[in-house]
Amino acid sequence: MSTRTSTTRRIVTPPGALSRAAAATVARAPRYRLDVHSPSRRCSVLRAKGDLDMTARAEFAATLCDLAHSGDHVVVDLSEVTFMYSEVASTLADAGHTRPGLFRIVAPTRQVRMLLDILAPGLDVTDRAENDTAGHAA
C-alpha cells in the first residue's frame, strides 16, 4: 500500500526579513501530516496531525478514498489534530456512509469531537485510542 505524507515545515525568521513573495510562500506551507500504516493484512491506520484546514481537504479526501477502495478496515486516528475544517469532517462522514462498519474514528481532540458530533452524528467515534489500533499507528 502506498503511503501519502505531507511534511510539516516550521520556518522561523525575524519580522520584516522576508520579501512579500517569500512571506506568501511561508503562509501556504502545509501545517498537517497524513501517515498511513498497515499493522495487519486487513487493517489500515490513517494518522492525521496538525491543522486539517481547507488546504488539507483534497489530500485527506484522496487518502480516504484510496483506503475505502482497498477493502481494509480503516482506523482514522485524530489524536494529534489541532484544527479540522468542516469539509474535512464532511469527508469523514461520507466515508463512513460509503463503507459502513469499515471506518472507525479514534481519539479526536475535544474541538474535533464537537465538530464531528454536529456534522456527522452517526459516525463511529471512539474517544480514546485503544491498544489494538493506536499502538499500531505509532
PDB file of C-alpha atoms in Angstrom:
ATOM      1  CA  MET A   1       0.000   0.000   0.000  1.00  0.00           C
ATOM      2  CA  SER A   2       1.326   3.415  -0.820  1.00  0.00           C
ATOM      3  CA  THR A   3       1.910   5.933   1.914  1.00  0.00           C
ATOM      4  CA  ARG A   4       0.840   9.543   1.488  1.00  0.00           C
ATOM      5  CA  THR A   5       2.612  12.031   3.670  1.00  0.00           C
ATOM      6  CA  SER A   6       2.905  15.765   3.883  1.00  0.00           C
ATOM      7  CA  THR A   7       5.765  17.153   5.821  1.00  0.00           C
ATOM      8  CA  THR A   8       5.354  19.781   8.462  1.00  0.00           C
ATOM      9  CA  ARG A   9       7.537  22.822   7.921  1.00  0.00           C
ATOM     10  CA  ARG A  10       8.444  25.276  10.625  1.00  0.00           C
ATOM     11  CA  ILE A  11      10.241  28.366   9.425  1.00  0.00           C
ATOM     12  CA  VAL A  12      11.417  30.951  11.941  1.00  0.00           C
ATOM     13  CA  THR A  13      12.628  34.297  10.666  1.00  0.00           C
ATOM     14  CA  PRO A  14      12.886  37.730  12.232  1.00  0.00           C
ATOM     15  CA  PRO A  15       9.969  40.084  11.449  1.00  0.00           C
ATOM     16  CA  GLY A  16      10.459  42.002   8.211  1.00  0.00           C
ATOM     17  CA  ALA A  17      13.173  39.640   6.951  1.00  0.00           C
ATOM     18  CA  LEU A  18      11.029  38.114   4.207  1.00  0.00           C
ATOM     19  CA  SER A  19      10.005  39.647   0.926  1.00  0.00           C
ATOM     20  CA  ARG A  20       6.284  39.782   0.191  1.00  0.00           C
ATOM     21  CA  ALA A  21       6.535  36.760  -2.155  1.00  0.00           C
ATOM     22  CA  ALA A  22       8.525  34.736   0.377  1.00  0.00           C
ATOM     23  CA  ALA A  23       6.048  35.615   3.137  1.00  0.00           C
ATOM     24  CA  ALA A  24       3.174  34.323   0.966  1.00  0.00           C
ATOM     25  CA  THR A  25       5.047  31.058   0.403  1.00  0.00           C
ATOM     26  CA  VAL A  26       5.631  30.592   4.135  1.00  0.00           C
ATOM     27  CA  ALA A  27       1.941  31.267   4.827  1.00  0.00           C
ATOM     28  CA  ARG A  28       0.975  28.454   2.405  1.00  0.00           C
ATOM     29  CA  ALA A  29       3.354  25.871   3.869  1.00  0.00           C
ATOM     30  CA  PRO A  30       1.392  22.790   4.997  1.00  0.00           C
ATOM     31  CA  ARG A  31       0.688  22.566   8.705  1.00  0.00           C
ATOM     32  CA  TYR A  32      -0.517  18.978   8.667  1.00  0.00           C
ATOM     33  CA  ARG A  33       0.698  15.469   8.131  1.00  0.00           C
ATOM     34  CA  LEU A  34      -1.092  12.319   6.980  1.00  0.00           C
ATOM     35  CA  ASP A  35       0.512   8.928   7.599  1.00  0.00           C
ATOM     36  CA  VAL A  36      -0.917   5.570   6.539  1.00  0.00           C
ATOM     37  CA  HIS A  37       0.236   2.389   8.241  1.00  0.00           C
ATOM     38  CA  SER A  38      -0.942  -1.180   7.747  1.00  0.00           C
ATOM     39  CA  PRO A  39      -0.431  -3.001  11.043  1.00  0.00           C
ATOM     40  CA  SER A  40      -2.143  -6.123   9.663  1.00  0.00           C
ATOM     41  CA  ARG A  41      -3.237  -7.501   6.316  1.00  0.00           C
ATOM     42  CA  ARG A  42      -6.833  -6.284   6.618  1.00  0.00           C
ATOM     43  CA  CYS A  43      -6.448  -3.047   8.595  1.00  0.00           C
ATOM     44  CA  SER A  44      -5.073   0.363   7.680  1.00  0.00           C
ATOM     45  CA  VAL A  45      -4.495   3.212  10.102  1.00  0.00           C
ATOM     46  CA  LEU A  46      -4.587   6.815   8.908  1.00  0.00           C
ATOM     47  CA  ARG A  47      -2.964   9.099  11.464  1.00  0.00           C
ATOM     48  CA  ALA A  48      -3.594  12.800  10.921  1.00  0.00           C
ATOM     49  CA  LYS A  49      -1.599  15.505  12.670  1.00  0.00           C
ATOM     50  CA  GLY A  50      -1.800  19.284  12.800  1.00  0.00           C
ATOM     51  CA  ASP A  51      -4.320  21.600  11.147  1.00  0.00           C
ATOM     52  CA  LEU A  52      -6.660  19.874   8.693  1.00  0.00           C
ATOM     53  CA  ASP A  53      -7.728  23.131   7.068  1.00  0.00           C
ATOM     54  CA  MET A  54      -9.017  23.754   3.559  1.00  0.00           C
ATOM     55  CA  THR A  55      -5.543  23.225   2.092  1.00  0.00           C
ATOM     56  CA  ALA A  56      -5.516  19.684   3.523  1.00  0.00           C
ATOM     57  CA  ARG A  57      -9.009  18.732   2.326  1.00  0.00           C
ATOM     58  CA  ALA A  58      -8.099  17.404  -1.134  1.00  0.00           C
ATOM     59  CA  GLU A  59      -5.215  15.234   0.066  1.00  0.00           C
ATOM     60  CA  PHE A  60      -7.239  13.986   3.035  1.00  0.00           C
ATOM     61  CA  ALA A  61     -10.180  13.089   0.762  1.00  0.00           C
ATOM     62  CA  ALA A  62      -7.896  11.322  -1.736  1.00  0.00           C
ATOM     63  CA  THR A  63      -6.224   9.325   1.033  1.00  0.00           C
ATOM     64  CA  LEU A  64      -9.591   8.266   2.491  1.00  0.00           C
ATOM     65  CA  CYS A  65     -10.845   7.332  -0.985  1.00  0.00           C
ATOM     66  CA  ASP A  66      -7.772   5.151  -1.603  1.00  0.00           C
ATOM     67  CA  LEU A  67      -8.275   3.428   1.739  1.00  0.00           C
ATOM     68  CA  ALA A  68     -12.007   2.966   1.124  1.00  0.00           C
ATOM     69  CA  HIS A  69     -11.300   1.160  -2.125  1.00  0.00           C
ATOM     70  CA  SER A  70      -8.644  -1.049  -0.557  1.00  0.00           C
ATOM     71  CA  GLY A  71     -11.262  -3.191   1.193  1.00  0.00           C
ATOM     72  CA  ASP A  72      -9.444  -2.908   4.515  1.00  0.00           C
ATOM     73  CA  HIS A  73     -10.895  -1.868   7.828  1.00  0.00           C
ATOM     74  CA  VAL A  74      -9.827   1.750   8.263  1.00  0.00           C
ATOM     75  CA  VAL A  75      -8.968   3.394  11.572  1.00  0.00           C
ATOM     76  CA  VAL A  76      -8.593   7.181  11.465  1.00  0.00           C
ATOM     77  CA  ASP A  77      -6.527   8.431  14.413  1.00  0.00           C
ATOM     78  CA  LEU A  78      -7.291  12.110  15.110  1.00  0.00           C
ATOM     79  CA  SER A  79      -5.473  12.374  18.446  1.00  0.00           C
ATOM     80  CA  GLU A  80      -2.984  14.940  17.129  1.00  0.00           C
ATOM     81  CA  VAL A  81      -5.353  17.071  15.031  1.00  0.00           C
ATOM     82  CA  THR A  82      -5.407  20.637  16.315  1.00  0.00           C
ATOM     83  CA  PHE A  83      -7.996  22.031  13.878  1.00  0.00           C
ATOM     84  CA  MET A  84     -10.474  20.491  11.444  1.00  0.00           C
ATOM     85  CA  TYR A  85     -12.161  22.334   8.580  1.00  0.00           C
ATOM     86  CA  SER A  86     -15.848  21.445   8.221  1.00  0.00           C
ATOM     87  CA  GLU A  87     -15.343  19.976   4.722  1.00  0.00           C
ATOM     88  CA  VAL A  88     -12.759  17.558   6.133  1.00  0.00           C
ATOM     89  CA  ALA A  89     -15.332  16.448   8.717  1.00  0.00           C
ATOM     90  CA  SER A  90     -17.885  16.021   5.917  1.00  0.00           C
ATOM     91  CA  THR A  91     -15.381  13.864   4.031  1.00  0.00           C
ATOM     92  CA  LEU A  92     -15.138  11.607   7.084  1.00  0.00           C
ATOM     93  CA  ALA A  93     -18.933  11.419   7.294  1.00  0.00           C
ATOM     94  CA  ASP A  94     -19.186  10.486   3.603  1.00  0.00           C
ATOM     95  CA  ALA A  95     -16.567   7.753   4.014  1.00  0.00           C
ATOM     96  CA  GLY A  96     -18.460   6.368   6.996  1.00  0.00           C
ATOM     97  CA  HIS A  97     -21.661   6.187   4.949  1.00  0.00           C
ATOM     98  CA  THR A  98     -19.922   4.724   1.898  1.00  0.00           C
ATOM     99  CA  ARG A  99     -18.321   1.878   3.849  1.00  0.00           C
ATOM    100  CA  PRO A 100     -20.441   1.376   6.993  1.00  0.00           C
ATOM    101  CA  GLY A 101     -18.731  -0.702   9.646  1.00  0.00           C
ATOM    102  CA  LEU A 102     -15.323  -0.465   7.992  1.00  0.00           C
ATOM    103  CA  PHE A 103     -14.400   3.064   9.123  1.00  0.00           C
ATOM    104  CA  ARG A 104     -13.646   3.918  12.737  1.00  0.00           C
ATOM    105  CA  ILE A 105     -12.533   7.256  14.132  1.00  0.00           C
ATOM    106  CA  VAL A 106     -10.398   7.168  17.286  1.00  0.00           C
ATOM    107  CA  ALA A 107      -9.186   9.728  19.810  1.00  0.00           C
ATOM    108  CA  PRO A 108     -10.411  13.033  18.380  1.00  0.00           C
ATOM    109  CA  THR A 109      -9.479  16.119  20.334  1.00  0.00           C
ATOM    110  CA  ARG A 110     -12.322  17.910  22.118  1.00  0.00           C
ATOM    111  CA  GLN A 111     -12.761  20.513  19.370  1.00  0.00           C
ATOM    112  CA  VAL A 112     -12.729  17.895  16.616  1.00  0.00           C
ATOM    113  CA  ARG A 113     -15.166  15.676  18.552  1.00  0.00           C
ATOM    114  CA  MET A 114     -17.602  18.594  18.889  1.00  0.00           C
ATOM    115  CA  LEU A 115     -17.432  19.247  15.134  1.00  0.00           C
ATOM    116  CA  LEU A 116     -17.977  15.563  14.307  1.00  0.00           C
ATOM    117  CA  ASP A 117     -20.938  15.364  16.710  1.00  0.00           C
ATOM    118  CA  ILE A 118     -22.588  18.249  14.851  1.00  0.00           C
ATOM    119  CA  LEU A 119     -21.745  17.357  11.236  1.00  0.00           C
ATOM    120  CA  ALA A 120     -21.641  13.558  11.408  1.00  0.00           C
ATOM    121  CA  PRO A 121     -23.685  12.353  14.394  1.00  0.00           C
ATOM    122  CA  GLY A 122     -23.880   8.739  13.167  1.00  0.00           C
ATOM    123  CA  LEU A 123     -20.136   8.299  12.704  1.00  0.00           C
ATOM    124  CA  ASP A 124     -18.376   5.531  14.674  1.00  0.00           C
ATOM    125  CA  VAL A 125     -16.139   7.560  17.021  1.00  0.00           C
ATOM    126  CA  THR A 126     -14.145   6.211  19.972  1.00  0.00           C
ATOM    127  CA  ASP A 127     -12.859   8.900  22.335  1.00  0.00           C
ATOM    128  CA  ARG A 128      -9.715   7.091  23.426  1.00  0.00           C
ATOM    129  CA  ALA A 129      -7.209   5.291  21.256  1.00  0.00           C
ATOM    130  CA  GLU A 130      -7.338   1.604  22.050  1.00  0.00           C
ATOM    131  CA  ASN A 131      -4.234  -0.539  22.282  1.00  0.00           C
ATOM    132  CA  ASP A 132      -5.155  -2.584  19.230  1.00  0.00           C
ATOM    133  CA  THR A 133      -5.367   0.475  16.950  1.00  0.00           C
ATOM    134  CA  ALA A 134      -3.322   3.365  18.314  1.00  0.00           C
ATOM    135  CA  GLY A 135      -0.395   1.185  19.290  1.00  0.00           C
ATOM    136  CA  HIS A 136      -0.010   0.039  15.706  1.00  0.00           C
ATOM    137  CA  ALA A 137      -0.187   3.597  14.398  1.00  0.00           C
ATOM    138  CA  ALA A 138       2.857   4.758  16.309  1.00  0.00           C
TER     139      ALA A 138
END
